[in-house]
Coordinates of C-alpha atoms in Angstrom, one line a residue:
X5 CA -32.8 -13.4 -29.3
X6 CA -30.9 -12.9 -26.1
X7 CA -27.2 -12.5 -26.1
X8 CA -24.8 -12.7 -23.2
X9 CA -22.5 -9.9 -22.1
X10 CA -18.8 -10.9 -22.2
X11 CA -16.3 -9.6 -19.7
X12 CA -12.7 -10.2 -20.7
X13 CA -10.3 -10.0 -17.8
X14 CA -6.6 -9.1 -18.3
X15 CA -5.6 -12.2 -16.5
X16 CA -7.4 -14.4 -19.1
X17 CA -4.3 -14.8 -21.3
X18 CA -2.1 -15.6 -18.3
X19 CA -4.6 -18.3 -17.2
X20 CA -4.6 -19.8 -20.7
X21 CA -0.8 -19.9 -20.8
X22 CA -0.5 -21.6 -17.5
X23 CA -3.3 -24.0 -18.0
X24 CA -1.2 -26.8 -19.4
X25 CA 1.2 -26.6 -16.5
X26 CA -1.6 -26.6 -13.9
X27 CA -3.4 -29.5 -15.5
X28 CA -0.4 -31.6 -14.9
X29 CA -0.3 -30.9 -11.2
X30 CA -2.0 -33.7 -9.3
X31 CA -2.2 -34.8 -5.7
X32 CA -2.0 -38.5 -4.9
X33 CA -4.4 -39.8 -2.3
X34 CA -3.2 -42.7 -0.2
X35 CA -5.3 -45.8 -0.6
X36 CA -7.2 -47.3 2.3
X37 CA -10.5 -48.1 3.8
X38 CA -12.8 -46.2 6.1
X39 CA -12.9 -42.4 6.1
X40 CA -9.9 -40.2 5.4
X41 CA -9.5 -36.6 6.1
X42 CA -8.7 -34.4 3.2
X43 CA -5.0 -34.3 2.5
X44 CA -3.1 -31.1 3.1
X45 CA -3.2 -29.1 -0.2
X46 CA 0.1 -28.5 -1.9
X47 CA 1.8 -25.4 -0.3
X48 CA 0.9 -23.9 3.0
X49 CA 0.6 -20.3 1.9
X50 CA -1.1 -18.4 -0.9
X51 CA 0.9 -18.3 -4.2
X52 CA 3.3 -15.4 -4.4
X53 CA 3.7 -13.1 -7.4
X54 CA 0.7 -11.7 -9.4
X55 CA -2.5 -11.6 -7.4
X56 CA -5.8 -11.5 -9.2
X57 CA -8.6 -9.2 -8.1
X58 CA -10.4 -12.3 -6.7
X59 CA -7.5 -12.8 -4.3
X60 CA -7.4 -9.1 -3.3
X61 CA -10.8 -9.1 -1.8
X62 CA -12.7 -12.3 -0.8
X63 CA -16.0 -12.8 0.9
X64 CA -16.6 -16.3 2.3
X65 CA -20.0 -17.4 3.6
X66 CA -21.3 -20.7 4.8
X67 CA -20.9 -23.9 2.8
X68 CA -21.7 -26.4 5.6
X69 CA -24.9 -27.0 3.7
X70 CA -24.4 -27.7 0.0
X71 CA -27.6 -27.5 -2.0
X72 CA -26.2 -28.3 -5.5
X73 CA -23.1 -29.9 -6.9
X74 CA -21.6 -30.1 -10.4
X75 CA -18.4 -31.5 -11.9
X76 CA -16.5 -30.6 -15.0
X77 CA -13.3 -32.1 -16.4
X78 CA -11.2 -30.3 -13.7
X79 CA -13.4 -28.5 -11.2
X80 CA -16.1 -29.3 -8.7
X81 CA -18.7 -26.6 -8.0
X82 CA -20.6 -26.5 -4.7
X83 CA -23.5 -24.1 -4.2
X84 CA -24.6 -23.1 -0.7
X85 CA -25.9 -20.1 1.2
X86 CA -22.5 -18.4 0.6
X87 CA -22.7 -18.6 -3.2
X88 CA -20.7 -21.0 -5.4
X89 CA -17.4 -22.5 -4.1
X90 CA -14.9 -24.0 -6.7
X91 CA -12.6 -26.9 -5.9
X92 CA -9.8 -27.9 -8.3
X93 CA -9.8 -31.7 -8.4
X94 CA -6.3 -31.9 -9.9
X95 CA -4.4 -29.7 -7.4
X96 CA -6.9 -30.4 -4.5
X97 CA -7.2 -26.7 -3.7
X98 CA -10.1 -24.4 -3.3
X99 CA -9.8 -21.6 -5.9
X100 CA -10.7 -18.0 -5.9
X101 CA -12.1 -16.6 -9.2
X102 CA -9.7 -14.3 -11.0
X103 CA -12.6 -11.9 -11.4
X104 CA -15.8 -11.2 -9.5
X105 CA -18.1 -11.7 -12.5
X106 CA -19.8 -14.8 -11.1
X107 CA -20.4 -13.2 -7.7
X108 CA -21.9 -10.1 -9.4
X109 CA -24.2 -12.3 -11.4
X110 CA -25.4 -14.0 -8.3
X111 CA -25.6 -10.7 -6.3
X112 CA -22.8 -11.8 -4.0
X113 CA -20.0 -9.6 -5.4
X114 CA -16.8 -9.5 -3.3
X115 CA -16.4 -6.0 -4.6
X116 CA -19.5 -5.3 -2.5
X117 CA -21.1 -2.9 -4.9
X118 CA -24.1 -5.1 -5.7
X119 CA -26.0 -5.7 -2.5
X120 CA -29.0 -7.5 -3.8
X121 CA -29.9 -10.8 -2.1
X122 CA -29.1 -12.7 -5.2
X123 CA -31.3 -15.1 -7.2
X124 CA -31.8 -18.7 -6.0
X125 CA -29.9 -21.3 -7.9
X126 CA -32.3 -23.8 -9.6
X127 CA -29.7 -25.9 -11.5
X128 CA -25.9 -26.4 -11.4
X129 CA -24.5 -28.4 -14.3
X130 CA -20.9 -29.1 -15.3
X131 CA -19.9 -28.8 -18.9
X132 CA -18.7 -32.1 -20.5
X133 CA -16.8 -30.3 -23.3
X134 CA -14.9 -27.6 -21.5
X135 CA -14.2 -26.5 -17.9
X136 CA -17.3 -24.4 -17.5
X137 CA -20.3 -24.3 -15.2
X138 CA -23.9 -23.8 -16.3
X139 CA -26.1 -22.2 -13.6
X140 CA -29.9 -22.0 -13.9
X141 CA -31.4 -19.1 -12.1
X142 CA -34.9 -17.6 -12.4
X143 CA -35.1 -15.9 -15.8
X144 CA -31.6 -16.7 -16.9
X145 CA -28.8 -19.2 -17.5
X146 CA -25.3 -18.1 -16.4
X147 CA -22.2 -19.7 -18.0
X148 CA -19.1 -19.4 -16.0
X149 CA -15.5 -20.3 -17.0
X150 CA -13.3 -20.4 -13.8
X151 CA -10.0 -20.4 -15.7
X152 CA -10.6 -16.9 -17.0
X153 CA -13.2 -15.7 -14.6
X154 CA -15.6 -14.9 -17.5
X155 CA -19.3 -15.0 -16.8
X156 CA -22.1 -14.5 -19.4
X157 CA -25.8 -14.3 -18.8
X158 CA -28.4 -15.6 -21.2
X159 CA -32.0 -14.5 -20.6
X160 CA -34.7 -17.2 -20.7
X161 CA -38.3 -17.4 -19.9
X162 CA -39.2 -18.8 -16.5
X163 CA -37.0 -21.0 -14.3
X164 CA -34.6 -23.4 -16.1
X165 CA -35.7 -27.0 -15.4
X166 CA -33.1 -29.0 -17.3
X167 CA -29.7 -28.4 -19.0
X168 CA -28.3 -31.1 -21.4
X169 CA -25.7 -31.0 -24.1
X170 CA -25.6 -32.0 -27.7
X171 CA -23.6 -35.1 -28.2
X172 CA -20.3 -34.5 -30.0
X173 CA -18.7 -35.1 -32.5
X174 CA -21.8 -35.2 -34.6
X175 CA -22.9 -31.9 -33.0
X176 CA -21.1 -28.8 -31.6
X177 CA -21.7 -29.8 -28.0
X178 CA -23.9 -26.7 -27.3
X179 CA -26.3 -26.6 -24.4
X180 CA -30.0 -27.3 -24.6
X181 CA -32.0 -25.6 -21.9
X182 CA -35.6 -26.5 -21.0
X183 CA -37.3 -23.4 -19.4
X184 CA -40.8 -21.9 -19.5
X185 CA -42.3 -24.8 -21.4
X186 CA -39.8 -24.7 -24.3
X187 CA -36.3 -25.8 -25.3
X188 CA -33.6 -23.4 -26.3
X189 CA -30.2 -24.1 -27.9
X190 CA -27.6 -21.9 -26.1
X191 CA -24.3 -21.5 -28.0
X192 CA -21.0 -21.1 -26.3
X193 CA -21.0 -17.4 -27.2
X194 CA -24.3 -16.8 -25.4
X195 CA -26.8 -16.9 -28.3
X196 CA -30.1 -18.6 -27.5
X197 CA -32.2 -20.1 -30.3
X198 CA -35.7 -21.6 -29.7
X199 CA -36.1 -25.3 -30.7
X200 CA -39.2 -26.9 -32.2
X201 CA -40.1 -29.9 -30.1
X202 CA -37.9 -31.8 -27.6
X203 CA -34.3 -33.2 -28.4
X204 CA -33.9 -36.9 -29.0
X205 CA -32.5 -38.6 -25.9
X206 CA -29.9 -40.4 -28.0
X207 CA -28.6 -37.1 -29.3
X208 CA -27.8 -35.5 -26.0
X209 CA -25.5 -35.9 -23.0
X210 CA -27.6 -35.8 -19.8
X211 CA -25.6 -35.2 -16.6
X212 CA -26.8 -37.7 -13.9
X213 CA -28.9 -36.3 -11.1
X214 CA -28.9 -37.4 -7.5
X215 CA -31.8 -39.8 -8.2
X216 CA -29.8 -41.3 -11.2
X217 CA -26.7 -41.9 -9.1
X218 CA -28.8 -43.4 -6.2
X219 CA -30.3 -45.8 -8.8
X220 CA -26.8 -46.6 -10.1
X221 CA -25.4 -47.2 -6.6
X222 CA -28.2 -48.6 -4.4
X223 CA -26.1 -48.7 -1.3
X224 CA -24.9 -45.1 -1.6
X225 CA -27.1 -43.6 1.1
X226 CA -26.3 -46.3 3.7
X227 CA -22.6 -46.1 2.9
X228 CA -22.6 -42.4 3.3
X229 CA -24.3 -42.6 6.7
X230 CA -21.7 -45.1 8.0
X231 CA -18.8 -43.1 6.6
X232 CA -19.9 -39.8 8.0
X233 CA -20.7 -41.3 11.4
X234 CA -17.1 -42.7 11.5
X235 CA -15.7 -39.4 10.4
X236 CA -17.5 -37.5 13.2
X237 CA -16.2 -40.1 15.8
X238 CA -12.7 -39.8 14.5
X239 CA -12.8 -36.0 14.7
X240 CA -14.1 -35.7 18.2
X241 CA -15.6 -38.5 20.3
X242 CA -18.3 -36.3 21.9
X243 CA -19.7 -34.6 18.8
X244 CA -23.4 -35.1 18.3
X245 CA -24.3 -37.8 15.9
X246 CA -27.1 -37.3 13.4
X247 CA -28.3 -38.7 10.1
X248 CA -26.8 -37.3 6.9
X249 CA -29.1 -35.7 4.4
X250 CA -27.8 -35.8 0.8
X251 CA -29.0 -32.7 -1.1
X252 CA -27.2 -33.1 -4.4
X253 CA -24.5 -35.3 -6.1
X254 CA -22.4 -35.2 -9.3
X255 CA -20.1 -37.8 -10.9
X256 CA -16.6 -37.0 -12.1
X257 CA -16.6 -37.2 -15.9
X258 CA -13.2 -38.9 -16.1
X259 CA -13.0 -41.1 -13.0
X260 CA -15.3 -44.1 -12.5
X261 CA -16.6 -44.4 -9.0
X262 CA -15.9 -40.9 -7.9
X263 CA -18.9 -39.0 -6.7
X264 CA -19.2 -35.5 -5.2
X265 CA -22.0 -35.3 -2.7
X266 CA -23.5 -32.1 -1.2
X267 CA -24.9 -32.7 2.3
X268 CA -27.0 -30.9 4.9
X269 CA -24.5 -29.6 7.5
X270 CA -21.6 -31.8 6.5
X271 CA -20.4 -29.8 3.5
X272 CA -18.9 -31.3 0.4
X273 CA -17.8 -35.0 0.4
X274 CA -16.0 -37.1 -2.1
X275 CA -17.4 -40.6 -2.1
X276 CA -16.2 -43.8 -3.7
X277 CA -19.3 -46.0 -3.8
X278 CA -17.4 -49.0 -5.1
X279 CA -15.5 -49.4 -1.8
X280 CA -17.6 -47.4 0.5
X281 CA -15.1 -44.6 1.5
X282 CA -15.6 -40.9 1.8
X283 CA -13.4 -37.9 2.2
X284 CA -14.6 -34.5 3.6
X285 CA -13.6 -31.3 2.0
X286 CA -14.9 -28.6 4.3
X287 CA -15.0 -25.0 3.1
X288 CA -16.4 -21.7 4.4
X289 CA -18.0 -20.9 7.7
X290 CA -20.1 -23.3 9.9
X291 CA -22.9 -20.7 9.8
X292 CA -23.6 -17.7 7.7
X293 CA -22.3 -14.8 9.8
X294 CA -19.1 -14.0 11.6
X295 CA -19.2 -12.4 15.0
X296 CA -15.7 -12.5 16.5
X297 CA -12.1 -13.4 15.3
X298 CA -9.0 -14.7 17.0
X299 CA -5.5 -15.4 15.7
X300 CA -4.1 -18.9 15.2
X301 CA -0.5 -20.0 14.4
X302 CA -1.3 -20.5 10.7
X303 CA -4.7 -18.9 10.3
X304 CA -7.7 -17.4 12.0
X305 CA -10.6 -18.7 14.2
X306 CA -14.1 -17.4 13.5
X307 CA -17.0 -17.5 16.0
X308 CA -20.5 -17.3 14.7
X309 CA -23.4 -14.9 15.2
X310 CA -25.9 -17.6 16.3
X311 CA -28.3 -16.8 13.4
X312 CA -29.4 -20.4 13.2
X313 CA -30.8 -22.6 15.9
X314 CA -29.8 -25.6 13.9
X315 CA -26.2 -25.0 12.9
X316 CA -23.5 -22.9 14.5
X317 CA -20.1 -23.0 16.0
X318 CA -16.5 -22.0 15.6
X319 CA -14.6 -22.2 12.3
X320 CA -10.8 -22.4 11.6
X321 CA -9.3 -21.2 8.3
X322 CA -5.7 -21.0 7.2
X323 CA -4.8 -17.6 5.8
X324 CA -4.8 -18.9 2.3
X325 CA -8.3 -20.2 2.8
X326 CA -7.4 -23.8 1.9
X327 CA -7.8 -25.7 5.1
X328 CA -11.0 -25.4 7.1
X329 CA -12.3 -27.0 10.3
X330 CA -15.6 -26.8 12.1
X331 CA -16.2 -27.0 15.9
X332 CA -20.0 -27.3 16.3
X333 CA -20.1 -28.1 20.0
X334 CA -20.7 -31.3 21.9
X335 CA -23.6 -33.5 22.8
X336 CA -24.2 -31.7 26.1
X337 CA -23.2 -28.2 24.9
X338 CA -24.1 -27.5 21.2
X339 CA -23.1 -24.1 19.8
X340 CA -26.2 -23.7 17.5
X341 CA -27.8 -20.3 18.2
X342 CA -24.9 -19.0 20.3
X343 CA -24.1 -15.4 19.5
X344 CA -20.4 -14.6 20.0
X345 CA -19.2 -11.1 21.0
X346 CA -15.5 -11.6 21.5
X347 CA -12.9 -14.4 21.3
X348 CA -9.3 -14.9 22.3
X349 CA -7.0 -17.9 22.0
X350 CA -4.3 -19.0 24.3
X351 CA -2.4 -22.2 23.7
X352 CA -4.7 -25.0 22.8
X353 CA -7.9 -23.3 24.0
X354 CA -10.2 -20.5 23.1
X355 CA -12.3 -18.2 25.4
X356 CA -15.4 -17.0 23.7
X357 CA -17.7 -14.3 25.1
X358 CA -21.3 -14.9 24.1
X359 CA -24.8 -13.7 24.8
X360 CA -25.2 -16.8 27.1
X361 CA -22.0 -16.8 29.1
X362 CA -18.3 -17.4 28.7
X363 CA -17.2 -20.5 26.9
X364 CA -13.8 -22.3 27.2
X365 CA -13.3 -24.4 24.1
X366 CA -10.5 -27.0 23.8
X367 CA -9.2 -26.6 20.2
X368 CA -7.5 -30.0 20.0
X369 CA -8.5 -33.5 20.9
X370 CA -12.1 -34.0 22.0
X371 CA -13.0 -30.3 21.6
X372 CA -14.3 -30.3 25.2
X373 CA -16.2 -27.2 26.4
X374 CA -17.1 -25.5 29.6
X375 CA -19.6 -22.7 30.1
X376 CA -19.5 -20.0 32.8
X377 CA -22.4 -17.7 33.6
X378 CA -24.4 -16.1 36.4
X379 CA -24.8 -19.5 38.1
X380 CA -21.1 -19.9 38.3
X381 CA -20.4 -16.4 39.6
X382 CA -20.3 -14.0 36.6
X383 CA -22.1 -10.7 37.1
X384 CA -24.1 -11.3 33.9
X385 CA -24.5 -13.9 31.1
X386 CA -23.7 -11.3 28.4
X387 CA -20.0 -11.3 28.0
X388 CA -18.8 -8.5 25.7
X389 CA -15.0 -8.8 26.1
X390 CA -12.4 -11.4 27.2
X391 CA -8.7 -11.2 28.2
X392 CA -7.0 -14.6 28.7
X393 CA -4.2 -15.6 31.1
X394 CA -2.4 -18.9 31.7
X395 CA -4.7 -19.6 34.8
X396 CA -8.0 -18.3 33.4
X397 CA -9.6 -15.4 31.7
X398 CA -11.1 -12.0 32.6
X399 CA -14.6 -11.5 31.4
X400 CA -16.2 -8.2 30.7
X401 CA -20.0 -8.5 31.1
X402 CA -23.0 -6.2 30.9
X403 CA -22.9 -5.9 34.7
X404 CA -19.3 -5.8 35.6
X405 CA -15.9 -7.5 35.4
X406 CA -14.8 -10.9 36.8
X407 CA -12.0 -13.4 36.5
X408 CA -12.8 -17.0 35.6
X409 CA -10.3 -19.4 37.0
X410 CA -9.5 -22.3 34.7
X411 CA -10.8 -25.6 36.1
X412 CA -7.8 -27.7 35.1
X413 CA -4.2 -26.9 34.3
X414 CA -3.0 -27.5 30.7
X415 CA -0.8 -30.5 31.6
X416 CA -3.6 -32.4 33.3
X417 CA -6.2 -31.4 30.7
X418 CA -4.0 -32.6 27.8
X419 CA -3.4 -35.9 29.6
X420 CA -7.2 -36.6 29.9
X421 CA -8.4 -38.0 26.6
X422 CA -11.4 -40.0 27.9
X423 CA -14.4 -38.5 26.1
X424 CA -16.8 -39.6 28.9
X425 CA -14.7 -37.7 31.5
X426 CA -14.5 -34.7 29.2
X427 CA -18.3 -34.7 28.9
X428 CA -18.7 -34.9 32.7
X429 CA -16.3 -31.9 33.1
X430 CA -18.5 -29.8 30.8
X431 CA -21.4 -29.9 33.2
X432 CA -19.6 -29.9 36.5
X433 CA -17.9 -26.5 37.1
X434 CA -15.3 -26.5 39.9
X435 CA -16.4 -24.6 43.0
X436 CA -14.9 -21.1 43.2
X437 CA -14.4 -20.9 39.4
X438 CA -15.2 -17.2 39.7
X439 CA -13.5 -15.9 42.9
X440 CA -15.7 -13.4 44.6
X441 CA -12.7 -11.0 45.2
X442 CA -12.1 -10.6 41.5
X443 CA -15.6 -9.3 40.7
X444 CA -15.4 -5.5 40.1
X445 CA -17.2 -2.6 38.5
X446 CA -20.6 -4.1 39.5
X447 CA -23.5 -2.7 37.5
X448 CA -21.1 -1.2 34.9
X449 CA -21.0 -2.6 31.4
X450 CA -17.5 -3.6 30.2
X451 CA -17.1 -3.4 26.4
X452 CA -13.4 -4.0 25.8
X453 CA -10.4 -5.7 27.6
X454 CA -6.7 -5.7 26.9
X455 CA -3.6 -6.7 28.9
X456 CA -0.3 -4.9 28.8
X457 CA 2.3 -6.6 31.0
X458 CA 0.7 -6.9 34.4
X459 CA -2.0 -4.3 33.8
X460 CA -5.5 -5.0 32.7
X461 CA -7.2 -2.3 30.6
X462 CA -11.0 -2.1 30.6
X463 CA -13.2 0.0 28.4
X464 CA -16.4 0.5 30.3
X465 CA -19.6 2.6 30.3
X466 CA -17.9 4.7 32.9
X467 CA -14.7 5.3 30.8
X468 CA -11.2 3.7 30.8
X469 CA -10.1 2.0 34.0
X470 CA -7.0 0.0 34.8
X471 CA -6.3 -2.7 37.4
X472 CA -3.7 -5.4 38.0
X473 CA -4.0 -8.3 35.6
X474 CA -3.1 -10.8 38.3
X475 CA -6.4 -11.8 40.0
X476 CA -4.5 -12.6 43.2
X477 CA -3.1 -9.0 43.4
X478 CA -5.0 -6.4 45.5
X479 CA -7.9 -5.0 43.5
X480 CA -7.0 -1.4 42.9
X481 CA -9.0 0.1 40.0
X482 CA -7.7 3.4 38.8
X483 CA -7.8 5.9 35.9
X484 CA -4.9 6.4 33.5
X485 CA -2.8 9.4 34.6
X486 CA -3.1 12.7 32.7
X487 CA -6.1 11.9 30.6
X488 CA -8.5 14.2 32.3
X489 CA -12.2 13.9 31.4
X490 CA -11.6 12.7 27.8
X491 CA -11.7 9.1 28.8
X492 CA -14.4 9.2 31.4
X493 CA -17.0 8.8 28.7
X494 CA -18.1 5.3 27.6
X495 CA -15.1 3.5 26.0
X496 CA -16.3 1.2 23.2
X497 CA -13.1 -0.4 22.0
X498 CA -9.4 -0.9 22.9
X499 CA -6.2 -2.0 21.2
X500 CA -2.6 -2.2 22.4
X501 CA 0.6 -2.8 20.6
X502 CA 4.1 -2.3 22.1
X503 CA 3.8 0.8 24.3
X504 CA 0.9 2.4 22.4
X505 CA -2.8 2.1 23.2
X506 CA -5.7 3.0 20.9
X507 CA -8.9 4.0 22.8
X508 CA -12.3 4.6 21.1
X509 CA -15.2 6.6 22.6
X510 CA -18.3 7.7 20.9
X511 CA -16.7 11.0 19.9
X512 CA -13.1 10.4 19.2
X513 CA -10.2 7.9 19.0
X514 CA -7.3 8.6 21.3
X515 CA -3.6 7.5 21.2
X516 CA -2.1 6.9 24.6
X517 CA 1.3 6.1 26.1
X518 CA 0.6 2.7 27.6
X519 CA 3.7 2.6 29.8
X520 CA 2.8 5.8 31.5
X521 CA -0.9 5.1 32.0
X522 CA -0.6 3.0 35.2
X523 CA 1.1 5.6 37.3
X524 CA -1.2 8.5 38.3
X525 CA 1.8 10.8 38.4
X526 CA 2.6 10.2 34.8
X527 CA 0.9 11.8 31.8
X528 CA -0.5 9.1 29.4
X529 CA -1.0 11.9 26.9
X530 CA -4.4 11.0 25.4
X531 CA -4.1 12.6 21.9
X532 CA -7.2 12.5 19.6
X533 CA -6.4 11.2 16.2
X534 CA -7.4 13.3 13.2
X535 CA -9.1 11.5 10.2
X536 CA -10.2 8.7 12.5
X537 CA -13.3 10.2 13.9
X538 CA -16.1 7.7 14.8
X539 CA -18.5 9.7 12.8
X540 CA -16.8 8.2 9.7
X541 CA -17.8 4.7 10.6
X542 CA -21.0 5.0 12.7
X543 CA -21.3 3.3 16.0
X544 CA -17.9 2.0 16.9
X545 CA -17.4 -1.8 17.2
X546 CA -13.6 -2.4 17.2
X547 CA -10.2 -0.8 17.0
X548 CA -7.0 -2.6 16.0
X549 CA -3.4 -1.8 16.0
X550 CA -0.1 -3.3 14.7
X551 CA 3.3 -2.1 13.7
X552 CA 2.1 -0.6 10.4
X553 CA -1.6 0.2 10.7
X554 CA -4.3 1.6 12.9
X555 CA -7.9 0.6 12.3
X556 CA -11.3 1.9 13.4
X557 CA -14.4 -0.2 12.6
X558 CA -18.0 0.5 12.9
X559 CA -21.5 -0.3 11.7
X560 CA -21.1 1.9 8.6
X561 CA -17.5 1.3 7.5
X562 CA -13.8 1.0 8.3
X563 CA -11.0 3.5 8.5
X564 CA -7.4 2.4 8.1
X565 CA -4.4 4.7 8.8
X566 CA -0.8 4.2 8.0
X567 CA 1.2 4.8 11.1
X568 CA 4.4 5.9 9.3
X569 CA 3.0 8.3 6.7
X570 CA -0.5 9.1 8.0
X571 CA -2.2 8.0 4.8
X572 CA -5.9 7.1 5.4
X573 CA -8.1 4.5 3.6
X574 CA -11.8 4.5 4.2
X575 CA -14.1 1.6 3.2
X576 CA -17.8 2.2 3.5
X577 CA -20.9 0.0 3.8
X578 CA -22.4 -1.1 1.4
X579 CA -20.2 0.2 -1.4
X580 CA -17.0 -1.5 -0.3
X581 CA -18.0 -3.7 2.6
X582 CA -20.9 -6.2 2.8
X583 CA -22.1 -5.1 6.2
X584 CA -21.2 -3.9 9.7
X585 CA -17.6 -4.8 10.7
X586 CA -18.1 -6.6 14.0
X587 CA -14.4 -7.6 14.5
X588 CA -11.1 -7.4 12.6
X589 CA -7.7 -9.1 12.7
X590 CA -4.4 -8.1 11.1
X591 CA -1.9 -10.7 9.8
X592 CA 1.2 -9.9 7.9
X593 CA -0.4 -10.1 4.4
X594 CA -4.1 -9.9 5.1
X595 CA -6.8 -8.1 7.0
X596 CA -9.7 -10.3 8.1
X597 CA -13.1 -8.8 8.9
X598 CA -16.1 -10.4 10.6
X599 CA -19.4 -9.3 9.2
X600 CA -23.0 -10.6 9.3
X601 CA -22.6 -11.7 5.7
X602 CA -19.5 -13.8 6.4
X603 CA -15.7 -13.6 6.6
X604 CA -14.0 -10.9 4.5
X605 CA -10.3 -11.2 3.6
X606 CA -8.5 -8.1 2.2
X607 CA -4.9 -8.1 0.9
X608 CA -2.6 -5.6 2.7
X609 CA 0.0 -3.5 0.8
X610 CA 3.5 -2.7 2.0
X611 CA 2.1 0.3 3.9
X612 CA -0.4 -2.0 5.7
X613 CA -3.4 -0.5 3.9
X614 CA -5.7 -2.3 1.5
X615 CA -6.4 -1.6 -2.2

């Protein structure tokens, strides 16, 4: 008979000792009608002290669509394209597993050493006896205990169809699994025993399905439609309205009238069908892949890859991965299918370089958008790089460089809160938005842009060039002084910090004196960096630089170098990274990576490197 493989993690005892304290932590929700936004979780930052391996290295995919939901005494489990997300009902926080056992079993390991696609989840059932999750996948049942991070797999025949539990106290509360035309009793230590016949209905606890809950609450579907429509209007008046599709639902075992509903494109919702209220708990990316990153005051903005023509957009996440927000576009300008190459934030707006033009996105209020492309004066619709200023943004395209002047000043834009006027502004671009005298490097692809003081740095197919960052200044494009022919080759990526510039070509990564680069009489001293050769990472996608660390990212991996001691850390695809690194962002404690598989967060050590 099949037996599960146990993995005991060293943090298991710590989790058991702290369970009593954590169970007592609750968050009160203010009473009221209508739709409420999820309350701010306790604490604004990740817990300090001991960090589990699950916190060291996290991969977050998309959970805008939730295909299965389950609830145990403490946790809610939501299954989506990104795997299984776990929400603590008592503390109202999304939790990261203390081990990667569950991700390994699903083929979605955050350790990135198991790169299978992962089996589809057929069933998701919360345990009524303990805080555990039972997952039915083709050929197996996986039992997962989030407090310890322990996962065990029990092999079965076929695809599990039903999972019920023996009714206590007359029985031990073990699970009964129907799969492959027979019933099995699965013990809590992972031993499966075939049963003769079917269990008596009165002797088992059957978790209610979506159909059961709809029969119990006949108005559930209409209540949810009204609640989500109001939620979308409250978030942004010009968001597209559409019907809500319920994909799954589960009932809290200890709270009457509390349902957890998985939806198509609206994420996880907590619904009270007795009073008709709903609360949204977004988690994960709006779409499956991440194409570009930009910093926020308390987190990171993530732009998508446009892999889906149905869903897409920009996602905000706090650094502790607790608060999430989705911007999916507007009625006149949806972001589905929009592939992002670069993104920068300045004040309350973001500039996003995409395959279909440059987007200006208002990050507050109505989330108004404006698109610039060839019809508004850009040399090309493919925008690979962006550098923002108070009065607009420089756009590096596949056919040259141009400056996009912002249509409205911040003070006037913030004063205009009328959704109808915002929608009109999205389609009516002010004349002269791209001044003709700012278009430069015609016919030359521009891959990277950075500003240092009043100087704009451009990494192009023709090498590294500089020009005044002020679009009103005389356009004088020049080469950095003293670099010779080294930087006349295609420059793929740029990064600046203080007075240092990091420049990546196809052959080498150079360190430059940024202050000396503008003057042709000075020597910028382009010094190639050892141990950071592009051959280590494949085709270069990005470089990054802060006070502690230099980084080189590519299609095949990532190289990190400690600026103080020169120590080097290399992470390779697919052993340690899920896929190509398309963008990266340093914060004080974390390194964020944009990959086609989702957002990766790595904890940084005191030297700035990662474990």
